[in-house]
mmCIF file of C-alpha atoms and ligand atoms in Angstrom:
data_model
loop_
_atom_site.group_PDB
_atom_site.id
_atom_site.type_symbol
_atom_site.label_atom_id
_atom_site.label_comp_id
_atom_site.label_asym_id
_atom_site.label_seq_id
_atom_site.Cartn_x
_atom_site.Cartn_y
_atom_site.Cartn_z
ATOM 1 C CA UNK A 1 129.481 93.039 32.656
ATOM 2 C CA UNK A 2 126.330 94.184 34.507
ATOM 3 C CA UNK A 3 126.074 97.908 35.118
ATOM 4 C CA UNK A 4 124.971 99.031 38.558
ATOM 5 C CA UNK A 5 123.894 102.455 39.764
ATOM 6 C CA UNK A 6 124.188 103.154 43.491
ATOM 7 C CA UNK A 7 122.744 106.304 45.062
ATOM 8 C CA UNK A 8 124.385 107.516 48.271
ATOM 9 C CA UNK A 9 127.759 105.983 47.368
ATOM 10 C CA UNK A 10 129.706 108.324 49.654
ATOM 11 C CA UNK A 11 127.481 107.393 52.583
ATOM 12 C CA UNK A 12 128.250 104.564 54.987
ATOM 13 C CA UNK A 13 126.213 101.730 53.430
ATOM 14 C CA UNK A 14 126.429 102.929 49.804
ATOM 15 C CA UNK A 15 130.229 103.126 50.101
ATOM 16 C CA UNK A 16 130.637 99.554 51.327
ATOM 17 C CA UNK A 17 128.224 98.291 48.689
ATOM 18 C CA UNK A 18 129.972 100.186 45.870
ATOM 19 C CA UNK A 19 133.390 98.991 47.073
ATOM 20 C CA UNK A 20 132.311 95.378 46.992
ATOM 21 C CA UNK A 21 130.300 95.441 43.754
ATOM 22 C CA UNK A 22 132.924 97.307 41.755
ATOM 23 C CA UNK A 23 135.167 94.253 42.131
ATOM 24 C CA UNK A 24 132.975 92.450 39.591
ATOM 25 C CA UNK A 25 130.539 94.964 38.097
ATOM 26 C CA UNK A 26 130.715 98.352 36.456
ATOM 27 C CA UNK A 27 129.416 100.735 39.101
ATOM 28 C CA UNK A 28 128.398 104.385 39.029
ATOM 29 C CA UNK A 29 128.005 106.057 42.404
ATOM 30 C CA UNK A 30 125.889 109.166 42.937
ATOM 31 C CA UNK A 31 125.930 111.457 45.966
ATOM 32 C CA UNK A 32 125.476 115.145 46.747
ATOM 33 C CA UNK A 33 127.873 115.099 49.743
ATOM 34 C CA UNK A 34 125.340 116.862 51.939
ATOM 35 C CA UNK A 35 126.526 118.272 55.255
ATOM 36 C CA UNK A 36 124.321 116.245 57.622
ATOM 37 C CA UNK A 37 127.615 114.994 59.067
ATOM 38 C CA UNK A 38 131.288 115.656 58.343
ATOM 39 C CA UNK A 39 132.090 115.762 54.620
ATOM 40 C CA UNK A 40 135.619 114.627 55.478
ATOM 41 C CA UNK A 41 134.506 111.033 55.953
ATOM 42 C CA UNK A 42 132.447 111.129 52.709
ATOM 43 C CA UNK A 43 135.506 112.358 50.810
ATOM 44 C CA UNK A 44 137.644 109.646 52.398
ATOM 45 C CA UNK A 45 135.151 106.947 51.361
ATOM 46 C CA UNK A 46 135.033 108.349 47.819
ATOM 47 C CA UNK A 47 138.838 108.438 47.564
ATOM 48 C CA UNK A 48 138.900 104.716 48.424
ATOM 49 C CA UNK A 49 136.233 103.927 45.798
ATOM 50 C CA UNK A 50 138.060 105.883 43.103
ATOM 51 C CA UNK A 51 141.012 103.477 43.322
ATOM 52 C CA UNK A 52 138.938 100.919 41.418
ATOM 53 C CA UNK A 53 138.665 101.559 37.686
ATOM 54 C CA UNK A 54 135.257 99.839 37.521
ATOM 55 C CA UNK A 55 133.913 102.663 39.690
ATOM 56 C CA UNK A 56 132.898 106.105 38.471
ATOM 57 C CA UNK A 57 131.289 108.917 40.431
ATOM 58 C CA UNK A 58 128.939 111.782 39.755
ATOM 59 C CA UNK A 59 128.183 114.469 42.295
ATOM 60 C CA UNK A 60 124.497 115.078 41.857
ATOM 61 C CA UNK A 61 121.442 115.929 43.907
ATOM 62 C CA UNK A 62 118.811 113.263 43.188
ATOM 63 C CA UNK A 63 116.093 115.902 43.433
ATOM 64 C CA UNK A 64 117.413 117.208 40.128
ATOM 65 C CA UNK A 65 115.358 114.898 37.932
ATOM 66 C CA UNK A 66 116.654 116.168 34.593
ATOM 67 C CA UNK A 67 120.297 115.738 35.552
ATOM 68 C CA UNK A 68 119.545 112.284 36.936
ATOM 69 C CA UNK A 69 117.765 111.278 33.750
ATOM 70 C CA UNK A 70 120.894 112.193 31.794
ATOM 71 C CA UNK A 71 122.929 109.839 34.007
ATOM 72 C CA UNK A 72 120.442 107.000 33.366
ATOM 73 C CA UNK A 73 120.598 107.620 29.597
ATOM 74 C CA UNK A 74 124.385 107.743 29.477
ATOM 75 C CA UNK A 75 125.335 104.973 31.904
ATOM 76 C CA UNK A 76 122.404 102.643 31.100
ATOM 77 C CA UNK A 77 122.318 100.684 34.373
ATOM 78 C CA UNK A 78 120.498 97.366 34.618
ATOM 79 C CA UNK A 79 120.335 97.396 38.430
ATOM 80 C CA UNK A 80 119.642 100.385 40.695
ATOM 81 C CA UNK A 81 120.331 100.455 44.439
ATOM 82 C CA UNK A 82 118.636 103.465 46.002
ATOM 83 C CA UNK A 83 120.611 103.825 49.229
ATOM 84 C CA UNK A 84 120.828 107.640 49.447
ATOM 85 C CA UNK A 85 118.606 109.295 51.967
ATOM 86 C CA UNK A 86 118.337 111.501 54.995
ATOM 87 C CA UNK A 87 118.909 109.237 58.007
ATOM 88 C CA UNK A 88 118.754 109.969 61.734
ATOM 89 C CA UNK A 89 115.780 109.723 64.056
ATOM 90 C CA UNK A 90 116.261 112.747 66.320
ATOM 91 C CA UNK A 91 117.219 115.200 63.558
ATOM 92 C CA UNK A 92 113.926 114.362 61.841
ATOM 93 C CA UNK A 93 112.039 116.350 64.510
ATOM 94 C CA UNK A 94 114.276 119.361 63.844
ATOM 95 C CA UNK A 95 114.210 119.291 60.056
ATOM 96 C CA UNK A 96 111.324 117.122 58.783
ATOM 97 C CA UNK A 97 111.448 118.863 55.398
ATOM 98 C CA UNK A 98 114.848 117.346 54.627
ATOM 99 C CA UNK A 99 113.291 113.893 55.096
ATOM 100 C CA UNK A 100 110.362 114.619 52.785
ATOM 101 C CA UNK A 101 112.700 115.887 50.105
ATOM 102 C CA UNK A 102 115.604 113.454 50.395
ATOM 103 C CA UNK A 103 113.637 110.303 51.263
ATOM 104 C CA UNK A 104 110.089 110.513 49.891
ATOM 105 C CA UNK A 105 110.738 112.813 46.924
ATOM 106 C CA UNK A 106 113.979 111.191 45.746
ATOM 107 C CA UNK A 107 112.434 107.711 45.992
ATOM 108 C CA UNK A 108 109.601 108.875 43.737
ATOM 109 C CA UNK A 109 112.049 110.336 41.214
ATOM 110 C CA UNK A 110 114.470 107.385 41.190
ATOM 111 C CA UNK A 111 111.774 104.682 41.041
ATOM 112 C CA UNK A 112 109.923 106.489 38.241
ATOM 113 C CA UNK A 113 113.125 106.717 36.220
ATOM 114 C CA UNK A 114 113.629 102.986 36.765
ATOM 115 C CA UNK A 115 110.156 102.353 35.376
ATOM 116 C CA UNK A 116 110.691 104.661 32.403
ATOM 117 C CA UNK A 117 114.022 103.007 31.555
ATOM 118 C CA UNK A 118 112.834 99.419 32.104
ATOM 119 C CA UNK A 119 115.534 98.834 34.711
ATOM 120 C CA UNK A 120 115.826 95.114 35.572
ATOM 121 C CA UNK A 121 115.798 95.577 39.339
ATOM 122 C CA UNK A 122 115.349 98.357 41.906
ATOM 123 C CA UNK A 123 116.548 97.779 45.472
ATOM 124 C CA UNK A 124 115.642 100.170 48.270
ATOM 125 C CA UNK A 125 117.104 100.904 51.714
ATOM 126 C CA UNK A 126 114.246 101.132 54.178
ATOM 127 C CA UNK A 127 114.512 100.972 57.935
ATOM 128 C CA UNK A 128 113.500 99.028 61.036
ATOM 129 C CA UNK A 129 112.280 102.337 62.432
ATOM 130 C CA UNK A 130 109.013 101.846 60.496
ATOM 131 C CA UNK A 131 108.013 99.325 63.203
ATOM 132 C CA UNK A 132 108.354 101.749 66.127
ATOM 133 C CA UNK A 133 107.677 100.096 69.492
ATOM 134 C CA UNK A 134 106.163 96.632 69.189
ATOM 135 C CA UNK A 135 104.828 94.266 71.820
ATOM 136 C CA UNK A 136 105.843 91.007 70.156
ATOM 137 C CA UNK A 137 109.373 89.946 69.215
ATOM 138 C CA UNK A 138 111.061 89.133 66.914
ATOM 139 C CA UNK A 139 109.452 91.674 64.609
ATOM 140 C CA UNK A 140 108.168 90.193 61.360
ATOM 141 C CA UNK A 141 107.603 92.049 58.122
ATOM 142 C CA UNK A 142 103.811 91.730 58.300
ATOM 143 C CA UNK A 143 103.593 93.440 61.714
ATOM 144 C CA UNK A 144 101.636 96.674 61.659
ATOM 145 C CA UNK A 145 103.968 99.644 61.209
ATOM 146 C CA UNK A 146 104.026 102.128 64.077
ATOM 147 C CA UNK A 147 106.269 105.102 63.194
ATOM 148 C CA UNK A 148 107.449 107.183 66.145
ATOM 149 C CA UNK A 149 109.238 109.926 64.238
ATOM 150 C CA UNK A 150 109.154 111.815 60.903
ATOM 151 C CA UNK A 151 112.100 109.750 59.580
ATOM 152 C CA UNK A 152 110.128 106.503 59.896
ATOM 153 C CA UNK A 153 107.093 108.120 58.287
ATOM 154 C CA UNK A 154 109.091 109.071 55.189
ATOM 155 C CA UNK A 155 110.419 105.501 54.903
ATOM 156 C CA UNK A 156 106.841 104.146 55.003
ATOM 157 C CA UNK A 157 105.771 106.693 52.385
ATOM 158 C CA UNK A 158 108.771 105.715 50.232
ATOM 159 C CA UNK A 159 107.854 102.020 50.427
ATOM 160 C CA UNK A 160 104.291 102.833 49.308
ATOM 161 C CA UNK A 161 105.566 104.971 46.435
ATOM 162 C CA UNK A 162 107.743 102.092 45.221
ATOM 163 C CA UNK A 163 104.771 99.704 45.169
ATOM 164 C CA UNK A 164 102.670 102.301 43.374
ATOM 165 C CA UNK A 165 105.295 103.216 40.772
ATOM 166 C CA UNK A 166 106.696 99.770 40.050
ATOM 167 C CA UNK A 167 103.892 97.279 40.672
ATOM 168 C CA UNK A 168 102.819 97.200 37.068
ATOM 169 C CA UNK A 169 106.225 97.857 35.515
ATOM 170 C CA UNK A 170 108.912 95.642 34.014
ATOM 171 C CA UNK A 171 111.167 96.518 36.948
ATOM 172 C CA UNK A 172 111.465 93.948 39.728
ATOM 173 C CA UNK A 173 111.900 95.487 43.159
ATOM 174 C CA UNK A 174 112.990 94.601 46.659
ATOM 175 C CA UNK A 175 112.666 96.661 49.814
ATOM 176 C CA UNK A 176 115.029 95.883 52.677
ATOM 177 C CA UNK A 177 114.418 97.128 56.196
ATOM 178 C CA UNK A 178 117.869 97.512 57.747
ATOM 179 C CA UNK A 179 118.322 97.125 61.511
ATOM 180 C CA UNK A 180 121.081 99.387 62.978
ATOM 181 C CA UNK A 181 123.977 98.764 60.618
ATOM 182 C CA UNK A 182 127.516 99.278 61.952
ATOM 183 C CA UNK A 183 131.094 98.775 60.785
ATOM 184 C CA UNK A 184 134.198 100.555 59.515
ATOM 185 C CA UNK A 185 133.791 104.165 58.314
ATOM 186 C CA UNK A 186 130.454 104.130 60.147
ATOM 187 C CA UNK A 187 128.238 107.153 60.564
ATOM 188 C CA UNK A 188 129.535 109.629 63.170
ATOM 189 C CA UNK A 189 125.971 110.468 64.234
ATOM 190 C CA UNK A 190 125.255 106.870 65.284
ATOM 191 C CA UNK A 191 126.013 105.469 68.724
ATOM 192 C CA UNK A 192 129.085 103.314 68.015
ATOM 193 C CA UNK A 193 131.120 105.942 66.162
ATOM 194 C CA UNK A 194 129.865 108.706 68.436
ATOM 195 C CA UNK A 195 131.150 106.649 71.355
ATOM 196 C CA UNK A 196 134.506 105.935 69.681
ATOM 197 C CA UNK A 197 134.936 109.664 68.965
ATOM 198 C CA UNK A 198 134.081 110.506 72.558
ATOM 199 C CA UNK A 199 136.700 108.043 73.847
ATOM 200 C CA UNK A 200 139.353 109.415 71.475
ATOM 201 C CA UNK A 201 138.569 113.058 72.253
ATOM 202 C CA UNK A 202 137.930 112.435 75.970
ATOM 203 C CA UNK A 203 134.484 113.994 75.628
ATOM 204 C CA UNK A 204 131.255 113.136 77.418
ATOM 205 C CA UNK A 205 128.678 111.024 75.609
ATOM 206 C CA UNK A 206 125.013 110.798 76.504
ATOM 207 C CA UNK A 207 123.592 107.385 77.241
ATOM 208 C CA UNK A 208 119.959 107.681 76.246
ATOM 209 C CA UNK A 209 117.410 105.898 78.437
ATOM 210 C CA UNK A 210 120.275 105.119 80.863
ATOM 211 C CA UNK A 211 121.636 102.609 78.356
ATOM 212 C CA UNK A 212 118.574 100.385 78.691
ATOM 213 C CA UNK A 213 117.621 100.312 74.981
ATOM 214 C CA UNK A 214 118.131 97.135 72.965
ATOM 215 C CA UNK A 215 119.402 97.286 69.391
ATOM 216 C CA UNK A 216 119.635 94.504 66.834
ATOM 217 C CA UNK A 217 123.058 95.567 65.497
ATOM 218 C CA UNK A 218 123.865 94.163 62.057
ATOM 219 C CA UNK A 219 127.377 94.146 60.611
ATOM 220 C CA UNK A 220 127.908 96.025 57.351
ATOM 221 C CA UNK A 221 129.606 93.130 55.498
ATOM 222 C CA UNK A 222 126.551 90.939 56.139
ATOM 223 C CA UNK A 223 124.249 93.628 54.765
ATOM 224 C CA UNK A 224 126.447 94.057 51.683
ATOM 225 C CA UNK A 225 126.587 90.340 50.954
ATOM 226 C CA UNK A 226 122.760 90.120 51.105
ATOM 227 C CA UNK A 227 122.392 93.161 48.828
ATOM 228 C CA UNK A 228 124.893 91.585 46.424
ATOM 229 C CA UNK A 229 122.999 88.271 46.362
ATOM 230 C CA UNK A 230 119.774 90.135 45.657
ATOM 231 C CA UNK A 231 121.073 91.156 42.214
ATOM 232 C CA UNK A 232 120.605 87.631 40.871
ATOM 233 C CA UNK A 233 117.651 86.508 42.995
ATOM 234 C CA UNK A 234 114.482 85.898 41.063
ATOM 235 C CA UNK A 235 112.233 87.523 43.632
ATOM 236 C CA UNK A 236 110.286 90.744 43.440
ATOM 237 C CA UNK A 237 107.717 92.924 45.222
ATOM 238 C CA UNK A 238 108.964 91.845 48.657
ATOM 239 C CA UNK A 239 109.777 93.646 51.876
ATOM 240 C CA UNK A 240 112.463 91.882 53.912
ATOM 241 C CA UNK A 241 114.172 92.620 57.238
ATOM 242 C CA UNK A 242 117.957 92.531 57.316
ATOM 243 C CA UNK A 243 118.968 91.849 60.907
ATOM 244 C CA UNK A 244 121.058 89.480 62.959
ATOM 245 C CA UNK A 245 118.047 88.877 65.189
ATOM 246 C CA UNK A 246 120.186 89.060 68.345
ATOM 247 C CA UNK A 247 119.623 92.385 70.114
ATOM 248 C CA UNK A 248 122.115 93.710 72.634
ATOM 249 C CA UNK A 249 121.531 96.074 75.565
ATOM 250 C CA UNK A 250 123.346 99.395 75.038
ATOM 251 C CA UNK A 251 124.992 99.067 78.491
ATOM 252 C CA UNK A 252 126.491 95.714 77.472
ATOM 253 C CA UNK A 253 127.667 97.159 74.176
ATOM 254 C CA UNK A 254 129.384 99.980 76.072
ATOM 255 C CA UNK A 255 131.269 97.463 78.229
ATOM 256 C CA UNK A 256 132.279 95.478 75.127
ATOM 257 C CA UNK A 257 133.576 98.562 73.314
ATOM 258 C CA UNK A 258 135.569 99.783 76.333
ATOM 259 C CA UNK A 259 137.224 96.380 76.707
ATOM 260 C CA UNK A 260 138.092 95.991 73.033
ATOM 261 C CA UNK A 261 139.265 99.621 72.713
ATOM 262 C CA UNK A 262 141.461 99.081 75.745
ATOM 263 C CA UNK A 263 140.178 101.800 78.077
ATOM 264 C CA UNK A 264 138.824 101.374 81.578
ATOM 265 C CA UNK A 265 136.333 104.227 81.712
ATOM 266 C CA UNK A 266 134.563 106.735 79.537
ATOM 267 C CA UNK A 267 132.720 109.936 80.279
ATOM 268 C CA UNK A 268 129.163 108.696 80.102
ATOM 269 C CA UNK A 269 126.151 110.730 81.123
ATOM 270 C CA UNK A 270 122.925 108.854 81.596
ATOM 271 C CA UNK A 271 119.861 110.635 80.250
ATOM 272 C CA UNK A 272 116.158 109.960 80.297
ATOM 273 C CA UNK A 273 114.193 108.240 77.600
ATOM 274 C CA UNK A 274 114.370 110.285 74.386
ATOM 275 C CA UNK A 275 111.174 110.988 72.445
ATOM 276 C CA UNK A 276 111.003 109.273 69.063
ATOM 277 C CA UNK A 277 113.540 106.549 69.860
ATOM 278 C CA UNK A 278 112.543 102.907 69.999
ATOM 279 C CA UNK A 279 113.032 100.966 73.219
ATOM 280 C CA UNK A 280 113.898 97.726 71.530
ATOM 281 C CA UNK A 281 114.606 96.557 68.019
ATOM 282 C CA UNK A 282 114.671 92.836 67.476
ATOM 283 C CA UNK A 283 113.848 91.707 63.967
ATOM 284 C CA UNK A 284 113.054 88.319 62.553
ATOM 285 C CA UNK A 285 115.267 87.196 59.666
ATOM 286 C CA UNK A 286 113.209 84.090 58.969
ATOM 287 C CA UNK A 287 111.794 85.443 55.713
ATOM 288 C CA UNK A 288 115.221 86.610 54.603
ATOM 289 C CA UNK A 289 116.597 83.102 55.149
ATOM 290 C CA UNK A 290 113.636 81.635 53.291
ATOM 291 C CA UNK A 291 114.643 83.508 50.126
ATOM 292 C CA UNK A 292 118.414 83.789 50.563
ATOM 293 C CA UNK A 293 119.223 80.488 52.249
ATOM 294 C CA UNK A 294 121.400 80.105 55.304
ATOM 295 C CA UNK A 295 123.172 83.353 56.159
ATOM 296 C CA UNK A 296 126.063 83.443 58.584
ATOM 297 C CA UNK A 297 125.773 86.706 60.498
ATOM 298 C CA UNK A 298 128.924 88.184 61.996
ATOM 299 C CA UNK A 299 129.161 87.881 65.756
ATOM 300 C CA UNK A 300 128.890 91.319 67.376
ATOM 301 C CA UNK A 301 132.202 90.990 69.240
ATOM 302 C CA UNK A 302 134.024 90.190 66.008
ATOM 303 C CA UNK A 303 132.254 93.032 64.177
ATOM 304 C CA UNK A 304 133.138 95.524 66.914
ATOM 305 C CA UNK A 305 136.775 94.346 66.837
ATOM 306 C CA UNK A 306 137.019 95.031 63.074
ATOM 307 C CA UNK A 307 135.283 98.372 63.512
ATOM 308 C CA UNK A 308 137.638 99.540 66.274
ATOM 309 C CA UNK A 309 140.715 98.289 64.405
ATOM 310 C CA UNK A 310 139.714 100.322 61.355
ATOM 311 C CA UNK A 311 138.804 103.318 63.529
ATOM 312 C CA UNK A 312 142.248 103.380 65.104
ATOM 313 C CA UNK A 313 143.952 102.934 61.717
ATOM 314 C CA UNK A 314 142.085 105.705 59.880
ATOM 315 C CA UNK A 315 141.157 107.838 62.893
ATOM 316 C CA UNK A 316 137.540 107.824 61.674
HETATM 317 N N1 LIG B 1 122.951 102.915 58.871
HETATM 318 C C1 LIG B 1 121.874 102.322 59.367
HETATM 319 O O1 LIG B 1 121.918 101.697 60.425
HETATM 320 C C2 LIG B 1 120.565 102.353 58.621
HETATM 321 C C3 LIG B 1 119.474 101.661 59.179
HETATM 322 C C4 LIG B 1 118.271 101.665 58.508
HETATM 323 C C5 LIG B 1 118.147 102.324 57.293
HETATM 324 N N2 LIG B 1 119.208 102.995 56.777
HETATM 325 C C6 LIG B 1 119.024 103.691 55.498
HETATM 326 O O2 LIG B 1 120.046 103.292 54.609
HETATM 327 C C7 LIG B 1 120.421 104.376 53.779
HETATM 328 C C8 LIG B 1 121.918 104.636 53.904
HETATM 329 O O3 LIG B 1 122.224 104.936 55.247
HETATM 330 P P1 LIG B 1 123.678 105.354 55.713
HETATM 331 O O4 LIG B 1 123.808 104.944 57.118
HETATM 332 O O5 LIG B 1 124.674 104.906 54.717
HETATM 333 O O6 LIG B 1 123.512 106.956 55.663
HETATM 334 P P2 LIG B 1 124.543 108.057 55.111
HETATM 335 O O7 LIG B 1 123.991 109.377 55.516
HETATM 336 O O8 LIG B 1 125.917 107.706 55.517
HETATM 337 O O9 LIG B 1 124.417 107.899 53.531
HETATM 338 C C9 LIG B 1 123.433 108.513 52.756
HETATM 339 C C10 LIG B 1 124.120 109.278 51.631
HETATM 340 O O10 LIG B 1 123.106 109.806 50.772
HETATM 341 C C11 LIG B 1 123.517 111.076 50.336
HETATM 342 N N3 LIG B 1 122.315 111.844 49.974
HETATM 343 C C12 LIG B 1 121.294 112.211 50.789
HETATM 344 N N4 LIG B 1 120.365 112.911 50.093
HETATM 345 C C13 LIG B 1 120.806 112.964 48.806
HETATM 346 C C14 LIG B 1 120.303 113.556 47.609
HETATM 347 N N5 LIG B 1 119.163 114.262 47.602
HETATM 348 N N6 LIG B 1 121.017 113.405 46.464
HETATM 349 C C15 LIG B 1 122.187 112.720 46.463
HETATM 350 N N7 LIG B 1 122.715 112.151 47.561
HETATM 351 C C16 LIG B 1 122.037 112.276 48.724
HETATM 352 C C17 LIG B 1 124.262 111.673 51.516
HETATM 353 O O11 LIG B 1 125.192 112.686 51.134
HETATM 354 C C18 LIG B 1 124.961 110.447 52.105
HETATM 355 O O12 LIG B 1 126.294 110.335 51.641
HETATM 356 C C19 LIG B 1 119.572 105.573 54.217
HETATM 357 O O13 LIG B 1 118.462 105.676 53.349
HETATM 358 C C20 LIG B 1 119.124 105.196 55.609
HETATM 359 O O14 LIG B 1 117.900 105.788 55.935
HETATM 360 C C21 LIG B 1 120.410 103.028 57.410
#
């Protein structure tokens, strides 16, 4: 049985990936349960993962290279998914240091350990934010990056570090640029769960740029199935977008959520354009399909239905 190491396993994407992969692989999840958002949801995700005996967990800060090296030596993974990181666009203006440490620095440490241990494959979670605002759509991987915030800059630096550290190593690597991932147990700092919480708690939510931004929302199960396929793909040294390639206007998403949740109105407050945010994300998944074949992306209405159903069930 292949052994897989996943960083950020108590986070939104790492959790879903670990849950799926531990059905057929031996998985170790690593996370430091930082307090960027509520630890309650991280603990809940971990408690779900712990139900599977193929899954084990170690609470560790990836910046602690020596401790991490011990995990590599003991568990001996063949595949490493580096999903941990400091996300969030707006917070990156407030605390850029956290991004340097938890994105750039940890990527250097984890990728170097992969090289040292001749890991078969290293897979990295990058972001569509590296593109910033573009003039042409859909956005292809070769488009010139145009970071608008410190978060995006640390993702670009991380990508470069991976090429530098692993180019001449025995470790194959893939870099995926995720476009706004959503789904059950989603991040409470992102729009969909923020909105669901505001409906539940009858609180006001800000609608940045008067709801006129477009986002290429991508359902978590689709992301996980692509990451899973990548384990056995004989491709390396590639950067690929993961997106549905069908952006939706925030105002339309709001209407959809209200209808599916079953409420008529919410306390929305329109605000101006927010510095650092992109106006429109709309990625091309042509390259992804070239390497992974035909992918059936989940329709946004269906994805939102699942997300709201789970939200009502678990109250998170
Ligand atoms: N969710 C999205 O839409 C999206 C889009 C693009 C890129 N990404 C990237 O995907 C990755 C996962 O995102 P997510 O939405 O699951 O975020 P998340 O915050 O839910 O998960 C990240 C996890 O990493 C852990 N972590 C952070 N720094 C750590 C460290 N130094 N040591 C150990 N653990 C640490 C956190 O505690 C957290 O549980 C991130 O790198 C993010 O930048 C996410």
